C-alpha positions as a Markdown table, in Angstrom:
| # | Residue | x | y | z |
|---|---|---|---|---|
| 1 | Unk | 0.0 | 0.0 | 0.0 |
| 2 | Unk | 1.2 | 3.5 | -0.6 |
| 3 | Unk | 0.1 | 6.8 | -1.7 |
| 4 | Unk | 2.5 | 7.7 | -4.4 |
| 5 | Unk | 0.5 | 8.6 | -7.8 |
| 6 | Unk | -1.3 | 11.6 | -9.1 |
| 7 | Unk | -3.3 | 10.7 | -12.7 |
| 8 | Unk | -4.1 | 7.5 | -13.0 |
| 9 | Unk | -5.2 | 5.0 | -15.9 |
| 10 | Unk | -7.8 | 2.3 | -15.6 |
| 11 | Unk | -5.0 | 0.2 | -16.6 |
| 12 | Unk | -2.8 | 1.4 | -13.7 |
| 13 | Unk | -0.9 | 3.3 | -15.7 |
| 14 | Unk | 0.7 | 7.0 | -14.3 |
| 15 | Unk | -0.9 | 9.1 | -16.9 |
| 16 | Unk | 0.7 | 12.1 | -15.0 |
| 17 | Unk | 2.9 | 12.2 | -12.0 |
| 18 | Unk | 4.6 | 15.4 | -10.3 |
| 19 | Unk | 7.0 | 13.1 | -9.0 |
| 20 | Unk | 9.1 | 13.0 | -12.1 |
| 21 | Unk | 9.3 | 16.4 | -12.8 |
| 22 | Unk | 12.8 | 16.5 | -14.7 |
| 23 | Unk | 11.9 | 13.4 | -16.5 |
| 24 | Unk | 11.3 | 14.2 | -20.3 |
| 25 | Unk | 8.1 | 13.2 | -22.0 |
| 26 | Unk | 9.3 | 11.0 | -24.0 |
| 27 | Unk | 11.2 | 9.1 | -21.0 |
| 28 | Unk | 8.4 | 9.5 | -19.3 |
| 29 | Unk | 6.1 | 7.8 | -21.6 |
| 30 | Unk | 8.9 | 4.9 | -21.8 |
| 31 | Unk | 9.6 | 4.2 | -18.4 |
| 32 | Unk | 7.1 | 5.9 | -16.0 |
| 33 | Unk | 4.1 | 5.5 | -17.8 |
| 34 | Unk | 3.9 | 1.4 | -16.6 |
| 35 | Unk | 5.9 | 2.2 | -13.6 |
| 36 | Unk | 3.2 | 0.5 | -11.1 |
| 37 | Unk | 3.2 | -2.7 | -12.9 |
| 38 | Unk | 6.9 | -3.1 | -13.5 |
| 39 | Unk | 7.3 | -2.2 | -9.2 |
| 40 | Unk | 4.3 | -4.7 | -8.8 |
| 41 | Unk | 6.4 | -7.9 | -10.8 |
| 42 | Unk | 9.8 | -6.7 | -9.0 |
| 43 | Unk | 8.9 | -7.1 | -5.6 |
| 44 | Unk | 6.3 | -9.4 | -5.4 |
| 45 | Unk | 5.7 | -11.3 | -8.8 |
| 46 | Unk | 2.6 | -12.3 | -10.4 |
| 47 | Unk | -0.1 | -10.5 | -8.1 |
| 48 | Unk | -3.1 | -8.5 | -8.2 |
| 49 | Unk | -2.4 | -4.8 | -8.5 |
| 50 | Unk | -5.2 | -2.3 | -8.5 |
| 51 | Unk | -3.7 | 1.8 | -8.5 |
| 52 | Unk | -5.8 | 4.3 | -7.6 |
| 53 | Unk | -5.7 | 8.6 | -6.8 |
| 54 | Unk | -4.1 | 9.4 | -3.7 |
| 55 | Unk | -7.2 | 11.7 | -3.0 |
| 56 | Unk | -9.3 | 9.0 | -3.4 |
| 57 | Unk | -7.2 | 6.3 | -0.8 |
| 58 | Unk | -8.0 | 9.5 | 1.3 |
| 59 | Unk | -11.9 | 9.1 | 0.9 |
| 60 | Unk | -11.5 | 5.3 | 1.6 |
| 61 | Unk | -9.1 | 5.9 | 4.8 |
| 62 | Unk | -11.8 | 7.8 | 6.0 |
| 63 | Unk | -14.4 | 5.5 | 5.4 |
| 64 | Unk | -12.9 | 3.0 | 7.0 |
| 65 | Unk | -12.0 | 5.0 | 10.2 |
| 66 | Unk | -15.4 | 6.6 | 11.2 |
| 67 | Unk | -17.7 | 3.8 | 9.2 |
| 68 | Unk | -20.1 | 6.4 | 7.9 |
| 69 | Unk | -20.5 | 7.9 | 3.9 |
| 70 | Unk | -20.9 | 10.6 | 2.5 |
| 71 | Unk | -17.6 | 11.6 | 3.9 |
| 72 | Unk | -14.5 | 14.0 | 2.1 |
| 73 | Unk | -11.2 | 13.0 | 3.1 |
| 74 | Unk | -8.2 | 15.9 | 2.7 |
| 75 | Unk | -5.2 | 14.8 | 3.6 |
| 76 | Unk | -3.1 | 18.9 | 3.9 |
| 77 | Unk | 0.4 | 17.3 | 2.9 |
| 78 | Unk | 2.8 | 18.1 | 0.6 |
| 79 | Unk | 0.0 | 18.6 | -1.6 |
| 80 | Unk | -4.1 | 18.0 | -1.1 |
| 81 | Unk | -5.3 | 14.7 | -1.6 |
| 82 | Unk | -9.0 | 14.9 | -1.5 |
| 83 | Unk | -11.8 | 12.7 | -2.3 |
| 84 | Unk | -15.4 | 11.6 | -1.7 |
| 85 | Unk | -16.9 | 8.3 | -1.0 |
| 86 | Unk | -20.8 | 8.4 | -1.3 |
| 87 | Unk | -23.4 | 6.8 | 1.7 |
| 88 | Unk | -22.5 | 3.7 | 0.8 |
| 89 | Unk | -18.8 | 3.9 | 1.4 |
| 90 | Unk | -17.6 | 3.8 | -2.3 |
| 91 | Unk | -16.0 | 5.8 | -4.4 |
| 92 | Unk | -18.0 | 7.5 | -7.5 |
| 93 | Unk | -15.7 | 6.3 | -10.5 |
| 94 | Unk | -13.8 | 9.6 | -11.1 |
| 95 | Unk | -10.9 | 11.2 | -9.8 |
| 96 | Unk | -11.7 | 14.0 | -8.2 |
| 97 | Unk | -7.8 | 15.6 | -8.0 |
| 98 | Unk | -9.8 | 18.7 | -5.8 |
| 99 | Unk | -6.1 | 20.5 | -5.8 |
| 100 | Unk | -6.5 | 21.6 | -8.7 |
| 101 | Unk | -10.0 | 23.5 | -8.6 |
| 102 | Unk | -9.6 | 27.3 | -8.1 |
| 103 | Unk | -10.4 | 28.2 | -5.0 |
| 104 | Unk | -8.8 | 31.8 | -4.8 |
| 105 | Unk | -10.4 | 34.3 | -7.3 |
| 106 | Unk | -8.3 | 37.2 | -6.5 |
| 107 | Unk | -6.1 | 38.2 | -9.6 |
| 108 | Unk | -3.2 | 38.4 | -7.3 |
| 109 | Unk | -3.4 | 35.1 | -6.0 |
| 110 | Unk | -0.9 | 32.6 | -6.0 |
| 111 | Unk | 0.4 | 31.5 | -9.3 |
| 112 | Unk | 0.3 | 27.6 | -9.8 |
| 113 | Unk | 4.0 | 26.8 | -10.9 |
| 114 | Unk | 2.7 | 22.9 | -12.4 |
| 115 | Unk | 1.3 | 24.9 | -15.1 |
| 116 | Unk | 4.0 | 27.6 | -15.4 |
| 117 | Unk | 1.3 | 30.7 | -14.3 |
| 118 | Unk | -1.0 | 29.7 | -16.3 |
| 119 | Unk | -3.6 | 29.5 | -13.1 |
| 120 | Unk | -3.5 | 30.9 | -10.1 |
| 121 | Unk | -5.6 | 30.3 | -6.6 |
| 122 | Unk | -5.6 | 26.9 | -6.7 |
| 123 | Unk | -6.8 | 24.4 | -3.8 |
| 124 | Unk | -3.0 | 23.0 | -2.9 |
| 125 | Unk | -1.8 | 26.0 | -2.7 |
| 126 | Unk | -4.3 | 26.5 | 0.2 |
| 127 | Unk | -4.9 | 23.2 | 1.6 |
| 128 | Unk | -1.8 | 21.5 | 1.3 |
| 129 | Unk | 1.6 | 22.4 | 3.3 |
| 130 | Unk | 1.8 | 26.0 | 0.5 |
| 131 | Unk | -0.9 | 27.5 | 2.6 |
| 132 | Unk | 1.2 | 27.6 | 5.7 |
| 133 | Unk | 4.7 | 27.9 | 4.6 |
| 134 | Unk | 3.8 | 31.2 | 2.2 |
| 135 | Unk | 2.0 | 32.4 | 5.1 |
| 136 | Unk | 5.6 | 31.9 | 7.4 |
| 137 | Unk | 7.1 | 35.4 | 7.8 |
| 138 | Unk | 3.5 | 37.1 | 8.3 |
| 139 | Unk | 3.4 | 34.5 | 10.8 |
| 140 | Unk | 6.8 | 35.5 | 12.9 |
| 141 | Unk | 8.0 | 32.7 | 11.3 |
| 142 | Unk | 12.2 | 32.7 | 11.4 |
| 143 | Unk | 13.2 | 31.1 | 7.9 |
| 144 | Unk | 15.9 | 31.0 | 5.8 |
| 145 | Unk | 15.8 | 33.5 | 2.8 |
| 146 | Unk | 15.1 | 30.5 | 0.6 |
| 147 | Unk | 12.2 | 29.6 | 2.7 |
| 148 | Unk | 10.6 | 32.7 | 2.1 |
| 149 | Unk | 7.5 | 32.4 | -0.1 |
| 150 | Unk | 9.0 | 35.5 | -2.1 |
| 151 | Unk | 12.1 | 33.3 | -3.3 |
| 152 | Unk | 12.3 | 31.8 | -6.4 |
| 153 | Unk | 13.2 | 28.2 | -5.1 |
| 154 | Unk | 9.9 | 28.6 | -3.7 |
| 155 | Unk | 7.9 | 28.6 | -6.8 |
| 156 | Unk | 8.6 | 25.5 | -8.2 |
| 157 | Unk | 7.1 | 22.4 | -8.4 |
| 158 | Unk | 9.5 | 21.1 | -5.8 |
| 159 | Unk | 8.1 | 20.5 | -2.4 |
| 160 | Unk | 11.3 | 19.9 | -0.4 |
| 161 | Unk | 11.8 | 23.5 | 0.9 |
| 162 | Unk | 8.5 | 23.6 | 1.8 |
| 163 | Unk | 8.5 | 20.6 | 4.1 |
| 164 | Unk | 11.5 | 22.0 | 5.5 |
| 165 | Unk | 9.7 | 25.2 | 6.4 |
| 166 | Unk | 6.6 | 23.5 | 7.8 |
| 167 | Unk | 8.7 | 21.7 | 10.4 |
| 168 | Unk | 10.0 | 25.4 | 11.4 |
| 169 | Unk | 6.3 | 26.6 | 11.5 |
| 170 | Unk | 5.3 | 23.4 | 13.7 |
| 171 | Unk | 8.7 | 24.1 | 16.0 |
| 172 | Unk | 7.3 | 27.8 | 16.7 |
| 173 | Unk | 4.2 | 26.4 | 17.8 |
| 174 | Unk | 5.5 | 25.5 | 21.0 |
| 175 | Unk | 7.5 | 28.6 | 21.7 |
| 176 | Unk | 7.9 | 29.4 | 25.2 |
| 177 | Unk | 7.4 | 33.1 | 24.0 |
| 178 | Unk | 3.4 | 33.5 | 24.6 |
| 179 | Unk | 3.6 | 37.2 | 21.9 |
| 180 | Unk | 5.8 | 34.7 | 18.9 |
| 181 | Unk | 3.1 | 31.9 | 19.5 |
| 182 | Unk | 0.3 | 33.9 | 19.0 |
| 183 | Unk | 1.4 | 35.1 | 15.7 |
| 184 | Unk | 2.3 | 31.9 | 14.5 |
| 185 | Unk | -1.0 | 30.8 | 15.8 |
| 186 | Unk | -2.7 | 32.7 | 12.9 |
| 187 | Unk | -0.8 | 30.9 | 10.4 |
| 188 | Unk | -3.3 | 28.0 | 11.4 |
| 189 | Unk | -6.2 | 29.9 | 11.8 |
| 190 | Unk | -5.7 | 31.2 | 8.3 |
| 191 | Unk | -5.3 | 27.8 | 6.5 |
| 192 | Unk | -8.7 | 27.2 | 9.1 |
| 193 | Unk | -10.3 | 30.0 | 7.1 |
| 194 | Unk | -9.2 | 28.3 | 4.0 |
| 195 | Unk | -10.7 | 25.2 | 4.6 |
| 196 | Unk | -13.7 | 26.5 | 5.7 |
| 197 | Unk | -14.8 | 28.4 | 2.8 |
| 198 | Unk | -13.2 | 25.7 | 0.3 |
| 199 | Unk | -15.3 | 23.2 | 2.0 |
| 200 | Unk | -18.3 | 25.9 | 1.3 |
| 201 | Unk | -17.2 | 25.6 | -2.3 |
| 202 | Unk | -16.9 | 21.6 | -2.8 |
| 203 | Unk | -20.9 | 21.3 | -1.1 |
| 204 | Unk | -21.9 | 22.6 | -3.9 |
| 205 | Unk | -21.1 | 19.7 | -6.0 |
| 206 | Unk | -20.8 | 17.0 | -3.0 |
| 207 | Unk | -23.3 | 16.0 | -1.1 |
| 208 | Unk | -21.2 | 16.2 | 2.2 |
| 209 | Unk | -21.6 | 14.5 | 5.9 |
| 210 | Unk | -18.4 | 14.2 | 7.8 |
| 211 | Unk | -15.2 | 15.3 | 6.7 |
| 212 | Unk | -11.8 | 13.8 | 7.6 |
| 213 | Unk | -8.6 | 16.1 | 7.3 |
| 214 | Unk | -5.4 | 14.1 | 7.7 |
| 215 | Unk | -1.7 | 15.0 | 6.5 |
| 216 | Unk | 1.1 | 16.8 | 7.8 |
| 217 | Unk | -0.2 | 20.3 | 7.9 |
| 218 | Unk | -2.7 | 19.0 | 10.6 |
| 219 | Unk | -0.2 | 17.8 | 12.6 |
| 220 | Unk | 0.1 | 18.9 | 16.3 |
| 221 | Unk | -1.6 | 22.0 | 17.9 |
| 222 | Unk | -1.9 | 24.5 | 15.4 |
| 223 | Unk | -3.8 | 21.2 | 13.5 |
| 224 | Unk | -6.6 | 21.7 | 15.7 |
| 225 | Unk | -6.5 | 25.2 | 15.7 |
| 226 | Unk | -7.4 | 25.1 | 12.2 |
| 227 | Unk | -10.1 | 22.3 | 12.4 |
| 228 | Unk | -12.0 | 24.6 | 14.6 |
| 229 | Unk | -11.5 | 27.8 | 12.8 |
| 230 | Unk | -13.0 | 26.0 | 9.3 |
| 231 | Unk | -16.1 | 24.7 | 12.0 |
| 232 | Unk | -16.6 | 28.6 | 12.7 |
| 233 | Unk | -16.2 | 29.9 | 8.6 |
| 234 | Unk | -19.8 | 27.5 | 8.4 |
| 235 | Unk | -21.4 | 28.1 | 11.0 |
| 236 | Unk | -20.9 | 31.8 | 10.6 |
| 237 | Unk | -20.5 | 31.7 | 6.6 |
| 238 | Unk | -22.2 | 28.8 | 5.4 |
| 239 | Unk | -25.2 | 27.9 | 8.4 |
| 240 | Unk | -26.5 | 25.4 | 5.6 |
| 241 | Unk | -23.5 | 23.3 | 5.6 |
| 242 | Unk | -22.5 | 23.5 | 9.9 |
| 243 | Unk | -23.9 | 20.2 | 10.1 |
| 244 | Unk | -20.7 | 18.6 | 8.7 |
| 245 | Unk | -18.9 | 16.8 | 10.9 |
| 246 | Unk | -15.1 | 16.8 | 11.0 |
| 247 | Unk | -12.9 | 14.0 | 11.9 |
| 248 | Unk | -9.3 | 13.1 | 12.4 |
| 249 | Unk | -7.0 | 10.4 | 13.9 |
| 250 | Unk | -3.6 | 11.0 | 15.8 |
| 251 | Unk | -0.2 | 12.0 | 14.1 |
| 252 | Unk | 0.8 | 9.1 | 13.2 |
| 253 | Unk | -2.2 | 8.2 | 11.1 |
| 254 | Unk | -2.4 | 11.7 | 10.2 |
| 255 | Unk | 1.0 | 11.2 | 8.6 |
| 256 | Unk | 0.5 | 8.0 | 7.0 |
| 257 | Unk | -3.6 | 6.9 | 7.2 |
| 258 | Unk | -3.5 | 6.7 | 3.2 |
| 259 | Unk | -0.7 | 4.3 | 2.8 |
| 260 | Unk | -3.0 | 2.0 | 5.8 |
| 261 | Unk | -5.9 | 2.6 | 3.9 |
| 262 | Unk | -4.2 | 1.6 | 0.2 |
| 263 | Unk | -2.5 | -1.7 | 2.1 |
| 264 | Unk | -6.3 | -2.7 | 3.5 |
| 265 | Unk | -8.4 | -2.2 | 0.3 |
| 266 | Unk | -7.7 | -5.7 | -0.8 |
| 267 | Unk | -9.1 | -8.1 | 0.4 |
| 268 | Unk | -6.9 | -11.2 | 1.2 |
| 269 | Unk | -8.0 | -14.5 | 0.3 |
């Protein structure tokens, strides 16, 4: 089980996948294309393999956690897995790959560096670990220049720096210094905001009951911070949607809950 994928073929095939970003396409079409299948043979032979969207493992981890549909699952990592699983518990036959719906329809928002500029405001770079790390030096943050969502190494495709930068934003959160805290605190209660009104948005095409948020980014504290700022944004914002119910695990599962829930979807005979 693992959570690896972005664009996915009914064949298993990686149709698209930001892991390989230097890889050209036609080296990508040779050898990462089929690069489930050949993994699949290598380690364990001749065996069932069945790939699906990360988002998606996300809908199913939650599913299996809480036992109740019409559930989204968002896992706010190095990017934003989401998907839905309907009242039944399964999954509606698309991929819903929500990071990439627009959430942000100011004209200076964020560019989107996967398409070069082309877009701008889009979901993972709200609900995945870019809606806390660009939000760092507002925050009281302490960061390396590189770090800073101004620099250029920042605007890549590339999520290393970020994750680096998130660790410095969860270290803050437990500052002895009460006046640093509280401005890092609003980092969270900003990317609480965030949710909040993107969950506003994604009712309006899902029909939405409980919501599970796992990932990195609602790690620790400032994780729960967030959680109940989003509650507020719909009771206050969206009164027609404040009977969602949100749900989460500890860090650990936090952390890794889709790579459990990808290693439990078959069932063993």
């Amino acid at each position: 089980g693992g959570s690896a994928t972005g664009t996915i073929s009914a064949d298993n095939e990686a149709t698209w996948c930001d892991i390989f970003p230097n890889v050209p396409p036609d080296v990508y079409k040779e050898k990462v294309v089929d690069i489930f299948k050949r993994m699949a043979k290598d380690l364990c032979g001749d065996v069932p393999l069945k790939v699906i969207n990360d988002g998606e493992v996300t809908a199913l981890a939650a599913f299996q956690k809480i036992k109740k549909g019409n559930i989204m699952g968002i896992s706010m990592g190095s990017s934003e897995g989401a998907g839905y699983a309907n009242k039944d518990g399964n999954l509606l036959g698309w991929i819903n790959e929500l990071c990439y719906v627009r959430l942000d329809l100011n004209p200076k928002a964020p560019i989107d560096p996967w398409t070069k500029g082309a877009h701008t405001g889009l979901s993972h770079l709200y609900l995945g670990q870019r809606g806390a790390t660009k939000l760092a030096v507002k925050g009281g943050v302490e960061v390396p220049d590189t770090y800073k969502f101004s620099h250029p190494d920042m605007r890549t495709i590339k999520h290393e720096h970020h994750a680096q930068c998130l660790k410095l934003i969860q270290k803050a959160m437990t500052d002895t210094d009460a006046e640093k805290k509280a401005q890092c605190t609003k980092i969270y209660e900003t990317c609480g905001v965030y949710l909040g009104y993107a969950l506003g948005q994604y009712c309006e095409f899902y029909d939405i009951d409980h919501v599970m948020i796992l990932g990195r980014v609602s790690k620790g504290e400032g994780g729960d911070i967030m959680l109940e700022t989003a509650k507020k944004v719909l009771q206050e914002e969206f009164p027609e949607y404040s009977k969602i119910e949100f749900h989460t695990a500890d860090d650990h599962f936090k952390g890794v809950g889709q790579c459990i829930a990808a290693a439990a979807l078959p069932e063993i005979k």
